[in-house]
Amino acid sequence: MNQQEQDQQEQDQQKQDQQKQDQKKQDQQKQDQQKQSRQKQDQQKYEQHHQEQQHERPKHDHRKLGRELGLFDTDPLIGAGLPYWLPDGAAVRHTLEEYIRTAERRAGYRHVYSPVLGKRELYEISGHWSHYSDDMFPPMDLGGEQVVLRPSLCPHHAVIYRSRSHSYRELPLRMAELGGMYRSELSGVLGGLTRVRAIQLNDAHIFCTLDQVAGEAQAALEMIRRAYEALGITPARYRLSLPGPGGKYVAAPEMWQRSTGLLTEVLDRSGLPYEAAEGEAAFYGPKIDVQVADGAGRESTLSTVQVDFHQPERFDLHYIGPDGAKHRPVMVHRSIIGSVERAVAHLIEQHGGAFPAWLAPTQVAILPISDAELPHADALARRCAELGLRADVAGPEHGTLGARVREARLVPYQAVIGAREAVDGRVALRLRDGRRPAPLPAEEALARIGAVVDGYAHDLWDDMS
């Protein structure tokens, strides 16, 4: 190759490198614009929520409405703070749990199961026994050992992590579980689904390097944002929960400073408005709390992101670094919807029982006008089941068509089948929001409903205009 060809080759390479740099710069600018747009939308939602709160009065009490709609109930024989789920409530709960599991799998989480009992020693190591025992049930003596109903899942996940050796190449290792835990709540504070003694927690723990903490916490906040969008939830505010005076916190000043600095950095980078609150931290570390409010303005924590240096040290967790030596991972605790009970309570009050179509216990109410259309209604219900849609048939034995329409007022879609629809294989849809699309072939109608459900959309119908 002569000098001229070499020069030309170098020029071509430089041109390609420049094009790559320009493309990378354009991609980064596009990502920055999208991030700024999301931050602006979040800020607008935050401000709008507070403006609406000034005028809003309590509209729905989930304790009353949940029972009226047949979602859950309680019985003294089972015990206070131990609600049971009825079929419609179980459908909502199952759908919510599957949404979370799917979102976590897509985000690279691996699911585990762990027992709801643990030896007292486990919680002594984690620090729960010395800092949190007032909220735990008393130990039970079994075969010379004391076991406890767990108040948290994180000690179990720490033990699962240390059961295998790990390389830095495996990190971040994201471990998730929808698992039961128990809190010894006082009788006076129990109520509905918001304060219970048996809790199903959407929990996850990310074991990562120090350099990965901020990115993992940021990704967790993004998962929370997407979940709230699908569920129709508007945060009341974001809170940076810090330790306060008193002895309920682990005494490790350097650890608290590092953890607080990391979470502050994440919140500042996200552009989310937040407030710092002393005395609200977990005993082992600070946390980002996503607060929601009911119609009366009462706040509760739904979602959290926490940074924990304490438990990796207590359980002697480590990974093998690129230098072949042992290193201590950081543990990021993260919950997208918190407890399933509290999440459903908030959703009942938020939507007044009129859940988004994908979450509704009954998605399609099939209403045959007369007994003659019952076979067609049953066939449509079977087709809904095949497509994964939850449908119920309410025939003439349940009253007039008008009465059945009113009874199904919270159902997203009502499929009315008269003589003409039965002959043509069509359905006349009534939407919960009052719209009445033109009669459609049954398969087309169900396909369009399925698209709304699969897309977690809030608009019940795409007019395709």
Tab-separated table of C-alpha atoms in Angstrom:
chain	number	residue	atom	x	y	z
A	1	MET	CA	0.000	0.000	0.000
A	2	ASN	CA	1.510	3.376	-1.047
A	3	GLN	CA	1.506	6.545	1.070
A	4	GLN	CA	-1.454	8.072	-0.755
A	5	GLU	CA	-3.619	5.033	-0.076
A	6	GLN	CA	-2.566	5.026	3.577
A	7	ASP	CA	-3.471	8.704	3.897
A	8	GLN	CA	-6.832	8.076	2.286
A	9	GLN	CA	-7.497	5.128	4.615
A	10	GLU	CA	-6.662	7.255	7.656
A	11	GLN	CA	-8.968	10.003	6.414
A	12	ASP	CA	-11.786	7.497	5.913
A	13	GLN	CA	-11.241	6.091	9.411
A	14	GLN	CA	-11.224	9.581	10.919
A	15	LYS	CA	-14.432	10.363	9.047
A	16	GLN	CA	-16.085	7.202	10.364
A	17	ASP	CA	-14.940	7.985	13.903
A	18	GLN	CA	-16.312	11.502	13.597
A	19	GLN	CA	-19.644	10.176	12.314
A	20	LYS	CA	-19.842	7.778	15.259
A	21	GLN	CA	-19.099	10.600	17.684
A	22	ASP	CA	-21.717	12.825	16.023
A	23	GLN	CA	-24.295	10.019	16.183
A	24	LYS	CA	-23.455	9.340	19.832
A	25	LYS	CA	-23.829	13.044	20.573
A	26	GLN	CA	-27.199	13.151	18.816
A	27	ASP	CA	-28.392	10.077	20.711
A	28	GLN	CA	-27.309	11.627	24.006
A	29	GLN	CA	-29.079	14.899	23.154
A	30	LYS	CA	-32.232	12.948	22.325
A	31	GLN	CA	-32.037	11.053	25.635
A	32	ASP	CA	-31.499	14.334	27.509
A	33	GLN	CA	-34.532	15.889	25.795
A	34	GLN	CA	-36.691	12.864	26.661
A	35	LYS	CA	-35.484	12.980	30.269
A	36	GLN	CA	-36.241	16.716	30.508
A	37	SER	CA	-39.693	16.102	29.044
A	38	ARG	CA	-40.424	13.372	31.630
A	39	GLN	CA	-39.151	15.596	34.441
A	40	LYS	CA	-41.392	18.434	33.258
A	41	GLN	CA	-44.402	16.101	33.118
A	42	ASP	CA	-43.615	14.763	36.609
A	43	GLN	CA	-43.353	18.313	37.941
A	44	GLN	CA	-46.665	19.285	36.323
A	45	LYS	CA	-48.387	16.201	37.781
A	46	TYR	CA	-46.898	16.969	41.182
A	47	GLU	CA	-48.145	20.576	41.116
A	48	GLN	CA	-51.558	19.620	39.724
A	49	HIS	CA	-52.035	17.006	42.439
A	50	HIS	CA	-51.372	19.553	45.181
A	51	GLN	CA	-53.712	22.089	43.592
A	52	GLU	CA	-56.489	19.511	43.363
A	53	GLN	CA	-55.867	18.436	46.940
A	54	GLN	CA	-56.723	21.896	48.200
A	55	HIS	CA	-60.307	21.475	46.952
A	56	GLU	CA	-60.839	17.741	47.123
A	57	ARG	CA	-62.907	16.099	49.844
A	58	PRO	CA	-62.992	12.418	50.742
A	59	LYS	CA	-64.892	10.553	48.014
A	60	HIS	CA	-64.224	6.891	48.624
A	61	ASP	CA	-63.366	4.869	51.671
A	62	HIS	CA	-61.793	1.612	50.567
A	63	ARG	CA	-63.038	-0.151	53.708
A	64	LYS	CA	-66.656	0.553	52.791
A	65	LEU	CA	-66.379	0.349	49.007
A	66	GLY	CA	-64.180	-2.753	49.048
A	67	ARG	CA	-66.839	-4.649	50.972
A	68	GLU	CA	-69.718	-3.298	48.848
A	69	LEU	CA	-67.940	-4.428	45.673
A	70	GLY	CA	-67.122	-7.837	47.112
A	71	LEU	CA	-63.351	-7.381	46.958
A	72	PHE	CA	-62.373	-8.293	50.531
A	73	ASP	CA	-63.792	-8.691	54.013
A	74	THR	CA	-62.825	-9.573	57.571
A	75	ASP	CA	-64.162	-11.896	60.251
A	76	PRO	CA	-63.542	-11.853	64.013
A	77	LEU	CA	-62.980	-15.591	63.902
A	78	ILE	CA	-59.984	-15.123	61.592
A	79	GLY	CA	-58.745	-12.123	63.535
A	80	ALA	CA	-58.269	-8.359	63.441
A	81	GLY	CA	-55.925	-7.076	60.765
A	82	LEU	CA	-56.225	-10.304	58.779
A	83	PRO	CA	-58.527	-9.587	55.814
A	84	TYR	CA	-59.454	-12.278	53.323
A	85	TRP	CA	-59.813	-11.736	49.587
A	86	LEU	CA	-63.045	-12.557	47.743
A	87	PRO	CA	-62.944	-13.733	44.097
A	88	ASP	CA	-63.150	-10.255	42.541
A	89	GLY	CA	-60.534	-8.880	44.930
A	90	ALA	CA	-58.331	-11.895	44.298
A	91	ALA	CA	-58.575	-11.196	40.555
A	92	VAL	CA	-57.368	-7.616	41.086
A	93	ARG	CA	-54.581	-8.777	43.367
A	94	HIS	CA	-53.441	-11.563	41.034
A	95	THR	CA	-53.400	-9.212	38.028
A	96	LEU	CA	-51.401	-6.613	39.948
A	97	GLU	CA	-48.892	-9.218	41.107
A	98	GLU	CA	-48.452	-10.567	37.582
A	99	TYR	CA	-47.884	-7.042	36.260
A	100	ILE	CA	-45.108	-6.569	38.818
A	101	ARG	CA	-43.508	-9.961	38.125
A	102	THR	CA	-43.523	-9.289	34.383
A	103	ALA	CA	-42.025	-5.805	34.830
A	104	GLU	CA	-39.319	-7.212	37.086
A	105	ARG	CA	-38.428	-10.039	34.695
A	106	ARG	CA	-38.088	-7.524	31.863
A	107	ALA	CA	-35.798	-5.430	34.058
A	108	GLY	CA	-33.464	-8.347	34.725
A	109	TYR	CA	-34.715	-9.512	38.119
A	110	ARG	CA	-34.661	-13.165	39.160
A	111	HIS	CA	-37.483	-14.339	41.425
A	112	VAL	CA	-37.047	-16.432	44.544
A	113	TYR	CA	-39.237	-17.877	47.295
A	114	SER	CA	-38.246	-17.801	50.943
A	115	PRO	CA	-40.025	-19.021	54.111
A	116	VAL	CA	-42.123	-16.698	56.259
A	117	LEU	CA	-40.402	-18.057	59.393
A	118	GLY	CA	-36.827	-17.585	60.493
A	119	LYS	CA	-34.718	-18.317	63.559
A	120	ARG	CA	-34.435	-15.494	66.051
A	121	GLU	CA	-30.689	-15.531	65.410
A	122	LEU	CA	-31.310	-14.467	61.800
A	123	TYR	CA	-32.957	-11.247	62.964
A	124	GLU	CA	-30.341	-10.697	65.636
A	125	ILE	CA	-27.694	-10.691	62.911
A	126	SER	CA	-29.722	-8.394	60.634
A	127	GLY	CA	-30.398	-5.938	63.455
A	128	HIS	CA	-34.185	-6.326	63.384
A	129	TRP	CA	-34.262	-7.882	66.855
A	130	SER	CA	-32.445	-5.004	68.550
A	131	HIS	CA	-34.021	-2.181	66.520
A	132	TYR	CA	-37.412	-3.482	65.419
A	133	SER	CA	-38.585	-6.159	67.889
A	134	ASP	CA	-41.523	-4.047	69.130
A	135	ASP	CA	-43.140	-4.541	65.712
A	136	MET	CA	-42.439	-8.302	65.591
A	137	PHE	CA	-44.544	-11.176	66.859
A	138	PRO	CA	-43.133	-13.072	69.859
A	139	PRO	CA	-40.812	-16.009	69.152
A	140	MET	CA	-42.188	-19.551	69.048
A	141	ASP	CA	-40.292	-22.420	70.640
A	142	LEU	CA	-39.748	-25.273	68.176
A	143	GLY	CA	-37.451	-28.188	68.990
A	144	GLY	CA	-35.235	-26.190	71.299
A	145	GLU	CA	-34.993	-23.260	68.854
A	146	GLN	CA	-36.854	-19.982	68.708
A	147	VAL	CA	-38.421	-19.061	65.382
A	148	VAL	CA	-40.133	-15.805	64.429
A	149	LEU	CA	-42.681	-14.726	61.838
A	150	ARG	CA	-40.543	-12.523	59.656
A	151	PRO	CA	-41.085	-8.738	59.694
A	152	SER	CA	-39.016	-8.273	56.544
A	153	LEU	CA	-37.661	-10.239	53.575
A	154	CYS	CA	-34.190	-8.693	53.365
A	155	PRO	CA	-32.419	-11.019	55.861
A	156	HIS	CA	-33.632	-14.054	53.875
A	157	HIS	CA	-32.389	-12.537	50.622
A	158	ALA	CA	-29.005	-11.781	52.181
A	159	VAL	CA	-28.686	-15.438	53.189
A	160	ILE	CA	-29.737	-16.565	49.695
A	161	TYR	CA	-27.063	-14.320	48.178
A	162	ARG	CA	-24.293	-15.684	50.413
A	163	SER	CA	-25.280	-19.307	49.714
A	164	ARG	CA	-23.277	-19.107	46.469
A	165	SER	CA	-20.012	-17.429	45.547
A	166	HIS	CA	-20.326	-14.470	43.172
A	167	SER	CA	-18.043	-12.765	40.712
A	168	TYR	CA	-18.087	-9.058	39.901
A	169	ARG	CA	-19.249	-10.121	36.437
A	170	GLU	CA	-22.603	-11.219	37.946
A	171	LEU	CA	-23.294	-7.808	39.446
A	172	PRO	CA	-25.695	-6.171	39.677
A	173	LEU	CA	-27.564	-9.255	40.905
A	174	ARG	CA	-31.274	-8.396	41.156
A	175	MET	CA	-33.349	-10.658	43.427
A	176	ALA	CA	-37.133	-10.205	43.733
A	177	GLU	CA	-39.968	-11.821	45.639
A	178	LEU	CA	-43.651	-11.247	46.302
A	179	GLY	CA	-43.567	-12.663	49.792
A	180	GLY	CA	-45.468	-12.679	53.047
A	181	MET	CA	-44.328	-10.895	56.180
A	182	TYR	CA	-45.958	-10.065	59.497
A	183	ARG	CA	-46.149	-7.011	61.718
A	184	SER	CA	-47.477	-6.969	65.290
A	185	GLU	CA	-49.664	-3.908	64.762
A	186	LEU	CA	-51.699	-2.612	67.697
A	187	SER	CA	-55.454	-3.183	67.431
A	188	GLY	CA	-56.193	0.532	67.535
A	189	VAL	CA	-54.359	1.308	64.292
A	190	LEU	CA	-55.700	-1.572	62.199
A	191	GLY	CA	-58.020	-0.682	59.343
A	192	GLY	CA	-59.162	-2.233	56.078
A	193	LEU	CA	-56.193	-3.051	53.872
A	194	THR	CA	-53.930	-0.155	54.833
A	195	ARG	CA	-52.831	-1.392	58.275
A	196	VAL	CA	-52.807	-5.177	58.508
A	197	ARG	CA	-50.845	-7.833	60.353
A	198	ALA	CA	-50.239	-10.176	57.393
A	199	ILE	CA	-48.618	-8.392	54.458
A	200	GLN	CA	-47.804	-9.497	50.919
A	201	LEU	CA	-44.808	-7.383	49.989
A	202	ASN	CA	-43.464	-6.600	46.536
A	203	ASP	CA	-39.809	-6.649	47.553
A	204	ALA	CA	-36.467	-6.789	45.784
A	205	HIS	CA	-32.801	-6.505	46.679
A	206	ILE	CA	-30.029	-5.563	44.297
A	207	PHE	CA	-26.518	-6.641	45.207
A	208	CYS	CA	-24.085	-4.395	43.369
A	209	THR	CA	-20.812	-2.500	43.439
A	210	LEU	CA	-20.605	1.014	44.833
A	211	ASP	CA	-20.302	2.420	41.303
A	212	GLN	CA	-23.552	0.714	40.303
A	213	VAL	CA	-25.718	1.982	43.182
A	214	ALA	CA	-26.849	5.269	41.637
A	215	GLY	CA	-27.786	3.641	38.325
A	216	GLU	CA	-29.762	0.883	40.026
A	217	ALA	CA	-31.614	3.344	42.266
A	218	GLN	CA	-32.386	5.515	39.248
A	219	ALA	CA	-33.714	2.482	37.343
A	220	ALA	CA	-35.919	1.585	40.318
A	221	LEU	CA	-37.447	5.075	40.307
A	222	GLU	CA	-38.153	4.682	36.595
A	223	MET	CA	-39.910	1.345	37.248
A	224	ILE	CA	-42.036	3.075	39.881
A	225	ARG	CA	-42.912	5.861	37.437
A	226	ARG	CA	-44.041	3.385	34.769
A	227	ALA	CA	-46.074	1.355	37.269
A	228	TYR	CA	-47.845	4.472	38.540
A	229	GLU	CA	-48.629	5.478	34.967
A	230	ALA	CA	-50.199	2.069	34.253
A	231	LEU	CA	-52.119	2.111	37.549
A	232	GLY	CA	-53.279	5.713	37.271
A	233	ILE	CA	-51.522	6.757	40.495
A	234	THR	CA	-50.173	10.288	41.043
A	235	PRO	CA	-47.542	10.611	43.790
A	236	ALA	CA	-48.310	13.172	46.473
A	237	ARG	CA	-44.594	13.819	46.954
A	238	TYR	CA	-41.153	12.252	47.065
A	239	ARG	CA	-39.482	12.122	50.450
A	240	LEU	CA	-35.839	11.615	51.373
A	241	SER	CA	-36.243	9.828	54.690
A	242	LEU	CA	-33.362	10.440	57.083
A	243	PRO	CA	-32.561	9.303	60.632
A	244	GLY	CA	-33.734	11.354	63.580
A	245	PRO	CA	-32.893	11.556	67.254
A	246	GLY	CA	-33.218	8.376	69.300
A	247	GLY	CA	-31.595	4.976	69.460
A	248	LYS	CA	-33.611	3.089	66.841
A	249	TYR	CA	-30.933	3.523	64.170
A	250	VAL	CA	-27.717	1.635	63.527
A	251	ALA	CA	-24.784	3.643	64.880
A	252	ALA	CA	-22.533	4.069	61.849
A	253	PRO	CA	-22.113	7.762	60.886
A	254	GLU	CA	-19.914	7.129	57.834
A	255	MET	CA	-22.375	4.582	56.451
A	256	TRP	CA	-25.284	7.021	56.844
A	257	GLN	CA	-23.348	9.810	55.132
A	258	ARG	CA	-22.456	7.636	52.140
A	259	SER	CA	-26.003	6.288	51.772
A	260	THR	CA	-27.599	9.716	52.103
A	261	GLY	CA	-25.179	11.195	49.593
A	262	LEU	CA	-25.990	8.522	47.018
A	263	LEU	CA	-29.770	8.905	47.345
A	264	THR	CA	-29.508	12.709	47.251
A	265	GLU	CA	-27.495	12.418	44.042
A	266	VAL	CA	-30.134	10.140	42.512
A	267	LEU	CA	-32.983	12.507	43.389
A	268	ASP	CA	-31.100	15.569	42.137
A	269	ARG	CA	-30.229	13.857	38.868
A	270	SER	CA	-33.812	12.709	38.370
A	271	GLY	CA	-35.161	16.237	38.641
A	272	LEU	CA	-37.960	15.057	40.930
A	273	PRO	CA	-39.181	17.479	43.592
A	274	TYR	CA	-38.548	16.057	47.047
A	275	GLU	CA	-38.483	16.944	50.721
A	276	ALA	CA	-36.111	15.679	53.398
A	277	ALA	CA	-37.745	14.284	56.544
A	278	GLU	CA	-35.882	13.329	59.703
A	279	GLY	CA	-36.982	10.309	61.714
A	280	GLU	CA	-38.439	8.395	58.740
A	281	ALA	CA	-35.413	6.297	57.723
A	282	ALA	CA	-35.198	2.530	58.095
A	283	PHE	CA	-33.065	1.503	61.068
A	284	TYR	CA	-30.244	0.429	58.726
A	285	GLY	CA	-30.237	3.261	56.182
A	286	PRO	CA	-31.929	6.248	54.508
A	287	LYS	CA	-34.523	5.786	51.804
A	288	ILE	CA	-36.515	7.464	49.085
A	289	ASP	CA	-40.206	7.165	49.922
A	290	VAL	CA	-42.897	7.754	47.316
A	291	GLN	CA	-45.880	9.148	49.185
A	292	VAL	CA	-49.506	8.855	48.075
A	293	ALA	CA	-52.534	10.566	49.574
A	294	ASP	CA	-56.186	9.618	49.936
A	295	GLY	CA	-59.124	11.970	49.341
A	296	ALA	CA	-58.785	13.394	52.837
A	297	GLY	CA	-55.130	14.239	52.268
A	298	ARG	CA	-53.805	11.500	54.555
A	299	GLU	CA	-50.397	10.358	53.344
A	300	SER	CA	-48.870	6.907	53.322
A	301	THR	CA	-45.733	5.399	51.811
A	302	LEU	CA	-46.355	3.160	48.816
A	303	SER	CA	-42.951	2.682	47.172
A	304	THR	CA	-39.375	2.853	48.440
A	305	VAL	CA	-35.751	2.804	47.298
A	306	GLN	CA	-33.108	2.266	50.010
A	307	VAL	CA	-29.324	2.006	50.137
A	308	ASP	CA	-27.948	-0.437	52.714
A	309	PHE	CA	-24.290	-0.838	53.717
A	310	HIS	CA	-25.275	-2.384	57.049
A	311	GLN	CA	-26.642	-5.832	56.220
A	312	PRO	CA	-23.934	-6.795	53.693
A	313	GLU	CA	-21.463	-6.257	56.529
A	314	ARG	CA	-23.560	-8.067	59.155
A	315	PHE	CA	-23.994	-11.120	56.921
A	316	ASP	CA	-20.406	-10.933	55.619
A	317	LEU	CA	-21.492	-10.738	51.983
A	318	HIS	CA	-18.849	-10.478	49.317
A	319	TYR	CA	-18.031	-10.928	45.660
A	320	ILE	CA	-14.759	-11.696	43.905
A	321	GLY	CA	-13.459	-8.609	42.126
A	322	PRO	CA	-11.318	-8.389	38.978
A	323	ASP	CA	-8.264	-8.417	41.253
A	324	GLY	CA	-9.227	-11.853	42.617
A	325	ALA	CA	-9.853	-10.441	46.105
A	326	LYS	CA	-13.075	-10.330	48.123
A	327	HIS	CA	-15.095	-7.128	48.068
A	328	ARG	CA	-18.246	-6.062	49.933
A	329	PRO	CA	-21.368	-5.471	47.795
A	330	VAL	CA	-23.903	-2.744	48.484
A	331	MET	CA	-27.529	-3.810	48.988
A	332	VAL	CA	-30.219	-1.673	47.331
A	333	HIS	CA	-33.705	-2.367	48.679
A	334	ARG	CA	-36.514	-1.482	46.288
A	335	SER	CA	-40.287	-1.902	46.274
A	336	ILE	CA	-42.355	-0.798	43.277
A	337	ILE	CA	-45.837	-0.974	44.839
A	338	GLY	CA	-44.973	-1.742	48.455
A	339	SER	CA	-47.509	-4.044	50.055
A	340	VAL	CA	-50.192	-5.451	47.777
A	341	GLU	CA	-52.791	-4.671	50.460
A	342	ARG	CA	-51.967	-0.981	50.680
A	343	ALA	CA	-51.637	-0.679	46.896
A	344	VAL	CA	-55.109	-2.148	46.325
A	345	ALA	CA	-56.586	0.041	49.076
A	346	HIS	CA	-55.204	3.115	47.343
A	347	LEU	CA	-56.429	1.948	43.933
A	348	ILE	CA	-59.961	1.382	45.276
A	349	GLU	CA	-60.051	4.928	46.616
A	350	GLN	CA	-58.271	6.413	43.611
A	351	HIS	CA	-60.652	4.900	41.048
A	352	GLY	CA	-63.781	4.427	43.130
A	353	GLY	CA	-63.892	0.793	42.019
A	354	ALA	CA	-63.729	1.754	38.323
A	355	PHE	CA	-60.298	0.198	37.787
A	356	PRO	CA	-58.302	0.521	34.566
A	357	ALA	CA	-59.525	-2.084	32.074
A	358	TRP	CA	-56.458	-4.295	32.494
A	359	LEU	CA	-56.951	-4.432	36.276
A	360	ALA	CA	-60.754	-4.666	36.515
A	361	PRO	CA	-62.042	-7.882	38.159
A	362	THR	CA	-64.633	-8.205	35.379
A	363	GLN	CA	-63.525	-6.679	32.106
A	364	VAL	CA	-66.515	-7.585	29.934
A	365	ALA	CA	-70.124	-7.877	31.148
A	366	ILE	CA	-72.100	-9.856	28.573
A	367	LEU	CA	-75.788	-8.923	28.561
A	368	PRO	CA	-78.120	-11.048	26.426
A	369	ILE	CA	-81.442	-9.278	25.948
A	370	SER	CA	-83.522	-12.443	26.219
A	371	ASP	CA	-83.117	-16.156	26.957
A	372	ALA	CA	-82.886	-16.799	23.210
A	373	GLU	CA	-79.458	-15.094	23.128
A	374	LEU	CA	-78.027	-16.976	26.112
A	375	PRO	CA	-76.179	-19.594	24.000
A	376	HIS	CA	-74.504	-16.791	22.034
A	377	ALA	CA	-73.603	-14.993	25.274
A	378	ASP	CA	-72.072	-18.158	26.733
A	379	ALA	CA	-70.072	-18.701	23.544
A	380	LEU	CA	-68.771	-15.128	23.734
A	381	ALA	CA	-67.779	-15.645	27.380
A	382	ARG	CA	-65.826	-18.765	26.438
A	383	ARG	CA	-64.062	-16.832	23.694
A	384	CYS	CA	-63.157	-14.097	26.185
A	385	ALA	CA	-61.644	-16.714	28.497
A	386	GLU	CA	-59.587	-18.138	25.616
A	387	LEU	CA	-58.221	-14.636	24.957
A	388	GLY	CA	-57.410	-14.054	28.631
A	389	LEU	CA	-60.250	-11.583	29.237
A	390	ARG	CA	-62.341	-11.805	32.409
A	391	ALA	CA	-66.024	-11.917	31.422
A	392	ASP	CA	-69.319	-12.627	33.174
A	393	VAL	CA	-72.725	-13.327	31.646
A	394	ALA	CA	-75.671	-11.535	33.285
A	395	GLY	CA	-78.825	-12.997	31.746
A	396	PRO	CA	-82.467	-11.898	31.968
A	397	GLU	CA	-82.822	-13.747	35.292
A	398	HIS	CA	-80.850	-10.855	36.814
A	399	GLY	CA	-83.490	-8.294	35.851
A	400	THR	CA	-84.268	-5.920	33.025
A	401	LEU	CA	-81.547	-4.848	30.614
A	402	GLY	CA	-81.530	-1.395	32.220
A	403	ALA	CA	-81.068	-2.882	35.684
A	404	ARG	CA	-78.219	-5.082	34.470
A	405	VAL	CA	-76.524	-2.143	32.759
A	406	ARG	CA	-76.660	-0.174	36.012
A	407	GLU	CA	-75.376	-3.158	38.010
A	408	ALA	CA	-72.359	-3.424	35.667
A	409	ARG	CA	-71.656	0.327	35.677
A	410	LEU	CA	-68.062	-0.157	36.912
A	411	VAL	CA	-67.227	-2.820	34.310
A	412	PRO	CA	-65.152	-1.280	31.473
A	413	TYR	CA	-67.110	-3.000	28.665
A	414	GLN	CA	-70.713	-4.182	28.400
A	415	ALA	CA	-71.475	-6.405	25.408
A	416	VAL	CA	-75.186	-6.338	24.622
A	417	ILE	CA	-76.462	-9.201	22.473
A	418	GLY	CA	-79.903	-8.948	20.912
A	419	ALA	CA	-81.582	-11.003	18.187
A	420	ARG	CA	-79.852	-9.096	15.387
A	421	GLU	CA	-76.381	-9.382	16.974
A	422	ALA	CA	-76.896	-13.097	17.598
A	423	VAL	CA	-77.726	-13.713	13.936
A	424	ASP	CA	-74.861	-11.576	12.623
A	425	GLY	CA	-72.264	-12.702	15.182
A	426	ARG	CA	-71.820	-9.117	16.325
A	427	VAL	CA	-71.866	-7.301	19.653
A	428	ALA	CA	-73.089	-3.839	20.606
A	429	LEU	CA	-70.641	-2.414	23.132
A	430	ARG	CA	-71.403	0.080	25.879
A	431	LEU	CA	-68.287	1.620	27.383
A	432	ARG	CA	-68.066	2.599	31.025
A	433	ASP	CA	-67.377	6.198	29.993
A	434	GLY	CA	-70.713	6.392	28.148
A	435	ARG	CA	-69.558	5.827	24.579
A	436	ARG	CA	-71.360	3.332	22.348
A	437	PRO	CA	-69.280	2.211	19.373
A	438	ALA	CA	-71.127	0.853	16.364
A	439	PRO	CA	-71.862	-2.900	16.533
A	440	LEU	CA	-68.804	-4.934	15.554
A	441	PRO	CA	-68.053	-8.556	14.722
A	442	ALA	CA	-67.360	-10.284	18.026
A	443	GLU	CA	-63.757	-11.172	17.156
A	444	GLU	CA	-62.933	-7.593	16.171
A	445	ALA	CA	-64.522	-6.170	19.308
A	446	LEU	CA	-62.604	-8.568	21.558
A	447	ALA	CA	-59.358	-7.915	19.691
A	448	ARG	CA	-59.710	-4.184	20.272
A	449	ILE	CA	-60.529	-4.701	23.949
A	450	GLY	CA	-57.531	-7.015	24.243
A	451	ALA	CA	-55.252	-4.350	22.739
A	452	VAL	CA	-56.352	-1.850	25.389
A	453	VAL	CA	-55.818	-4.398	28.174
A	454	ASP	CA	-52.429	-5.580	26.904
A	455	GLY	CA	-51.239	-1.984	26.529
A	456	TYR	CA	-52.261	-1.008	30.091
A	457	ALA	CA	-54.144	1.880	28.475
A	458	HIS	CA	-56.538	4.133	30.362
A	459	ASP	CA	-58.595	5.218	27.348
A	460	LEU	CA	-61.124	2.411	26.865
A	461	TRP	CA	-61.420	2.716	23.097
A	462	ASP	CA	-59.385	3.738	20.106
A	463	ASP	CA	-61.776	5.212	17.549
A	464	MET	CA	-59.136	4.680	14.847
A	465	SER	CA	-60.176	7.904	13.214
